CSV table of C-alpha atoms in Angstrom, one decimal:
chain,number,residue,atom,x,y,z
A,1,MET,CA,6.7,-0.6,26.8
A,2,GLU,CA,4.4,2.3,27.7
A,3,GLU,CA,7.3,4.7,27.4
A,4,SER,CA,7.9,3.3,23.9
A,5,ARG,CA,4.3,3.8,23.1
A,6,GLU,CA,4.5,7.4,24.1
A,7,THR,CA,7.7,7.9,22.1
A,8,LEU,CA,6.0,6.6,18.9
A,9,ALA,CA,2.9,8.6,19.6
A,10,GLN,CA,4.9,11.8,19.9
A,11,ALA,CA,6.9,10.9,16.7
A,12,LEU,CA,3.6,10.4,14.7
A,13,ASN,CA,1.5,13.0,16.5
A,14,CYS,CA,-1.2,10.7,17.8
A,15,ARG,CA,-2.5,9.7,21.2
A,16,PRO,CA,-0.6,6.9,22.9
A,17,GLY,CA,-3.8,4.9,23.2
A,18,GLU,CA,-4.1,4.9,19.4
A,19,VAL,CA,-0.9,3.0,19.0
A,20,VAL,CA,-1.5,-0.8,18.5
A,21,PHE,CA,1.8,-2.8,18.4
A,22,THR,CA,2.0,-5.6,15.9
A,23,SER,CA,4.6,-7.9,14.5
A,24,GLY,CA,5.3,-5.6,11.6
A,25,GLY,CA,3.8,-3.6,8.7
A,26,THR,CA,2.3,-6.6,7.0
A,27,GLU,CA,0.2,-7.5,10.1
A,28,ALA,CA,-0.7,-3.9,10.6
A,29,ASP,CA,-2.0,-3.6,7.0
A,30,ASN,CA,-4.0,-6.9,7.3
A,31,LEU,CA,-5.5,-5.8,10.6
A,32,ALA,CA,-6.5,-2.4,9.2
A,33,ILE,CA,-7.9,-3.7,5.9
A,34,LYS,CA,-9.7,-6.8,7.1
A,35,GLY,CA,-10.7,-5.3,10.4
A,36,LEU,CA,-12.3,-2.3,8.7
A,37,TYR,CA,-14.0,-4.3,6.1
A,38,TRP,CA,-15.5,-6.8,8.5
A,39,SER,CA,-16.6,-4.1,10.9
A,40,ARG,CA,-18.2,-1.9,8.3
A,41,ARG,CA,-19.9,-4.8,6.6
A,42,ALA,CA,-21.3,-6.1,9.9
A,43,GLY,CA,-22.9,-2.7,10.4
A,44,ASP,CA,-24.2,-2.4,6.9
A,45,PRO,CA,-24.2,-5.4,4.5
A,46,ARG,CA,-24.1,-3.0,1.5
A,47,ARG,CA,-20.5,-2.1,2.4
A,48,LEU,CA,-18.8,-4.4,0.0
A,49,ARG,CA,-16.3,-2.3,-1.9
A,50,ILE,CA,-12.7,-1.3,-1.0
A,51,LEU,CA,-11.0,1.3,-3.0
A,52,ALA,CA,-7.2,1.3,-3.3
A,53,SER,CA,-4.5,2.6,-5.6
A,54,ALA,CA,-3.1,0.2,-8.2
A,55,VAL,CA,0.4,0.6,-6.9
A,56,GLU,CA,0.0,-0.6,-3.3
A,57,HIS,CA,2.5,-2.8,-1.6
A,58,HIS,CA,1.7,-6.6,-1.7
A,59,ALA,CA,1.1,-6.3,2.1
A,60,VAL,CA,-2.1,-4.4,1.0
A,61,LEU,CA,-2.8,-6.0,-2.4
A,62,ASP,CA,-2.7,-9.6,-1.1
A,63,PRO,CA,-5.2,-9.0,1.7
A,64,LEU,CA,-7.5,-7.3,-0.7
A,65,GLU,CA,-7.3,-10.2,-3.1
A,66,TRP,CA,-8.0,-12.6,-0.2
A,67,LEU,CA,-11.1,-10.6,0.8
A,68,GLU,CA,-12.3,-10.6,-2.8
A,69,GLU,CA,-11.9,-14.4,-3.1
A,70,HIS,CA,-13.1,-15.5,0.4
A,71,GLU,CA,-15.3,-12.7,1.8
A,72,GLY,CA,-17.1,-11.3,-1.2
A,73,ALA,CA,-15.4,-8.0,-1.3
A,74,GLY,CA,-15.4,-5.9,-4.4
A,75,ILE,CA,-12.0,-4.5,-5.0
A,76,ASN,CA,-11.5,-1.3,-7.1
A,77,LEU,CA,-7.9,-0.7,-7.9
A,78,LEU,CA,-7.6,2.9,-9.1
A,79,PRO,CA,-5.1,3.9,-11.8
A,80,VAL,CA,-2.2,6.3,-11.2
A,81,ASP,CA,-0.5,8.8,-13.6
A,82,ARG,CA,3.0,8.4,-15.1
A,83,HIS,CA,4.5,9.5,-11.8
A,84,GLY,CA,2.7,6.9,-9.8
A,85,ARG,CA,0.3,9.4,-8.3
A,86,LEU,CA,-3.3,8.6,-7.6
A,87,SER,CA,-5.8,11.0,-9.3
A,88,PRO,CA,-8.2,12.6,-6.7
A,89,GLU,CA,-10.7,13.0,-9.5
A,90,GLY,CA,-10.5,9.3,-10.3
A,91,LEU,CA,-11.1,8.5,-6.6
A,92,ARG,CA,-14.0,10.9,-6.5
A,93,ALA,CA,-15.6,9.2,-9.4
A,94,ALA,CA,-15.1,5.7,-7.9
A,95,ILE,CA,-16.7,6.8,-4.6
A,96,GLU,CA,-19.7,8.6,-6.2
A,97,THR,CA,-20.5,5.6,-8.4
A,98,GLU,CA,-22.2,4.2,-5.2
A,99,PRO,CA,-21.0,5.8,-1.9
A,100,VAL,CA,-23.0,3.5,0.3
A,101,SER,CA,-21.2,0.4,-1.0
A,102,VAL,CA,-17.7,1.6,0.0
A,103,ALA,CA,-16.4,-0.1,3.2
A,104,ALA,CA,-13.0,1.6,3.2
A,105,ILE,CA,-10.3,3.3,1.2
A,106,THR,CA,-6.6,2.4,1.5
A,107,VAL,CA,-3.8,4.5,-0.2
A,108,MET,CA,-0.1,4.2,0.7
A,109,TRP,CA,1.5,7.4,2.0
A,110,ALA,CA,4.7,7.0,-0.1
A,111,ASN,CA,5.4,4.4,-2.8
A,112,ASN,CA,8.0,1.8,-2.0
A,113,GLU,CA,9.4,1.6,-5.5
A,114,VAL,CA,9.5,5.1,-7.0
A,115,GLY,CA,9.0,7.2,-3.8
A,116,THR,CA,5.9,9.1,-5.0
A,117,VAL,CA,4.0,10.7,-2.1
A,118,GLN,CA,0.3,10.3,-2.5
A,119,PRO,CA,-2.3,13.1,-1.9
A,120,ILE,CA,-3.4,11.7,1.4
A,121,GLU,CA,-5.2,14.8,2.7
A,122,GLU,CA,-7.2,15.0,-0.5
A,123,VAL,CA,-8.1,11.3,-0.2
A,124,VAL,CA,-9.3,11.9,3.4
A,125,ARG,CA,-11.3,15.0,2.3
A,126,LEU,CA,-13.2,13.1,-0.4
A,127,ALA,CA,-13.8,10.1,1.9
A,128,ALA,CA,-15.0,12.2,4.8
A,129,ALA,CA,-17.8,13.7,2.7
A,130,HIS,CA,-19.3,10.2,2.7
A,131,GLY,CA,-18.2,8.9,6.1
A,132,ILE,CA,-15.7,6.4,4.6
A,133,PRO,CA,-12.7,5.4,6.8
A,134,VAL,CA,-9.2,5.8,5.3
A,135,HIS,CA,-6.2,3.6,5.9
A,136,THR,CA,-2.7,4.4,4.7
A,137,ASP,CA,0.4,2.3,4.6
A,138,ALA,CA,3.1,4.7,5.8
A,139,VAL,CA,5.8,2.1,6.2
A,140,GLN,CA,8.0,3.7,3.5
A,141,ALA,CA,7.1,7.3,4.6
A,142,ILE,CA,8.1,7.3,8.2
A,143,GLY,CA,11.6,8.6,8.6
A,144,ALA,CA,11.7,9.9,5.0
A,145,VAL,CA,9.0,12.6,5.0
A,146,PRO,CA,6.9,14.2,7.8
A,147,VAL,CA,4.2,11.8,8.9
A,148,ASP,CA,1.5,13.5,11.1
A,149,PHE,CA,-1.4,11.2,12.0
A,150,ALA,CA,-3.6,13.8,13.6
A,151,ALA,CA,-3.1,16.4,10.8
A,152,SER,CA,-3.6,13.9,8.0
A,153,GLY,CA,-7.1,12.9,9.1
A,154,VAL,CA,-6.6,9.2,8.3
A,155,ASP,CA,-8.4,6.7,10.5
A,156,ALA,CA,-5.6,4.1,10.5
A,157,LEU,CA,-1.9,4.2,9.6
A,158,SER,CA,0.6,1.3,9.4
A,159,VAL,CA,4.3,1.6,10.3
A,160,SER,CA,7.2,-0.9,10.6
A,161,GLY,CA,10.3,-0.9,12.8
A,162,HIS,CA,13.0,-2.1,10.5
A,163,LYS,CA,12.2,0.5,7.9
A,164,VAL,CA,13.6,3.2,10.2
A,165,GLY,CA,16.6,1.3,11.5
A,166,GLY,CA,14.8,-0.6,14.3
A,167,PRO,CA,14.6,-4.4,14.7
A,168,GLN,CA,12.7,-6.7,12.4
A,169,GLY,CA,9.5,-8.2,13.6
A,170,VAL,CA,7.8,-5.2,15.2
A,171,GLY,CA,5.5,-2.6,13.8
A,172,ALA,CA,2.3,-0.7,14.7
A,173,LEU,CA,-1.1,0.2,13.5
A,174,VAL,CA,-2.1,3.7,14.6
A,175,VAL,CA,-5.9,3.6,14.7
A,176,ARG,CA,-8.3,6.2,16.0
A,177,ARG,CA,-10.0,5.1,19.2
A,178,GLU,CA,-13.4,6.0,17.7
A,179,VAL,CA,-12.9,3.5,14.8
A,180,ASP,CA,-14.6,0.2,15.2
A,181,LEU,CA,-12.1,-2.5,14.1
A,182,THR,CA,-12.7,-6.2,14.0
A,183,ALA,CA,-9.7,-8.1,15.5
A,184,LEU,CA,-7.7,-10.7,13.7
A,185,LEU,CA,-6.2,-12.3,16.8
A,186,HIS,CA,-8.2,-13.2,19.9
A,187,GLY,CA,-6.8,-14.2,23.2
A,188,GLY,CA,-5.5,-12.2,26.1
A,189,GLY,CA,-7.1,-8.9,25.1
A,190,GLN,CA,-3.8,-7.0,24.8
A,191,GLU,CA,-3.7,-3.7,22.8
A,192,ARG,CA,-7.3,-2.7,23.5
A,193,ASP,CA,-8.6,-6.1,22.4
A,194,VAL,CA,-7.6,-5.2,18.9
A,195,ARG,CA,-4.4,-7.3,18.8
A,196,SER,CA,-4.2,-10.0,21.4
A,197,GLY,CA,-0.8,-11.7,22.1
A,198,THR,CA,2.2,-11.3,24.3
A,199,LEU,CA,4.2,-8.4,23.0
A,200,ASP,CA,8.0,-8.3,22.2
A,201,VAL,CA,9.0,-5.6,24.6
A,202,PRO,CA,12.7,-5.4,23.6
A,203,ALA,CA,11.7,-5.1,19.9
A,204,ILE,CA,9.2,-2.4,20.8
A,205,ALA,CA,11.9,-0.5,22.8
A,206,GLY,CA,14.2,-0.8,19.8
A,207,PHE,CA,11.5,0.6,17.5
A,208,ALA,CA,11.0,3.6,19.8
A,209,ALA,CA,14.8,4.2,20.0
A,210,ALA,CA,14.9,4.2,16.1
A,211,VAL,CA,12.2,6.9,15.8
A,212,GLU,CA,13.6,9.1,18.6
A,213,PRO,CA,16.4,10.8,16.5
A,214,GLY,CA,13.8,11.8,13.9
A,215,ARG,CA,11.8,13.6,16.5
A,216,GLU,CA,14.9,15.4,17.7
A,217,ALA,CA,15.8,16.4,14.1
A,218,ALA,CA,12.3,17.8,13.7
A,219,GLY,CA,12.8,20.1,16.6
A,220,ARG,CA,10.9,17.9,19.2
A,221,PRO,CA,13.1,16.8,22.1
A,222,GLY,CA,13.4,13.1,22.7
A,223,ARG,CA,12.6,11.4,26.0
A,224,ALA,CA,16.3,11.4,27.0
A,225,ALA,CA,16.4,15.2,26.5
A,226,GLN,CA,13.1,15.6,28.3
A,227,ARG,CA,14.4,13.7,31.3
A,228,ALA,CA,17.6,15.8,31.3
A,229,ALA,CA,15.6,18.9,31.3
């Protein structure tokens, strides 16, 4: 399992300790969005707003709706242009309306219906000016376009195994160790106490095997090649 964690970390350019294994992209999105909202609101009751693009996957839109109905969150769905691309200026305006009220921003890396790649680095730049954490659903991006967690500057990133040819029922939330995230599941304290529960090691190994060819294609040798060397 730890070798698989290292493989995924190398594929996404993050630290192995930042990889939190989940049951899939939906759980990873829920953990990121709810976990960030609860943590940020606990630290500052004014943090009630979550900003998101209007074209997010339902794995993001439905948790946002749930937080609005049950947890008092204010959800701002930001419009996109005719290509499905979020306007950075629209995001800037939404933030600057009341920066201290924003708990988090979530914008998908690539759209699951039309394939539009969102301006993630610009989103991060605008958010960083106000200390706002950014989550991105990269489920449709990994394996299709370069996904570099460290370079992007995002605080949390969701991925899923079956979208890259791995098994169903496994995914991961890559989350910076400095980010305070309230857990959804409590129990044995696995995955840094962020996601308790016995892990599906064969599925995790399958996920790692699925991302390995992408690393080799990008010019980074896979673990098998490293062992051979």
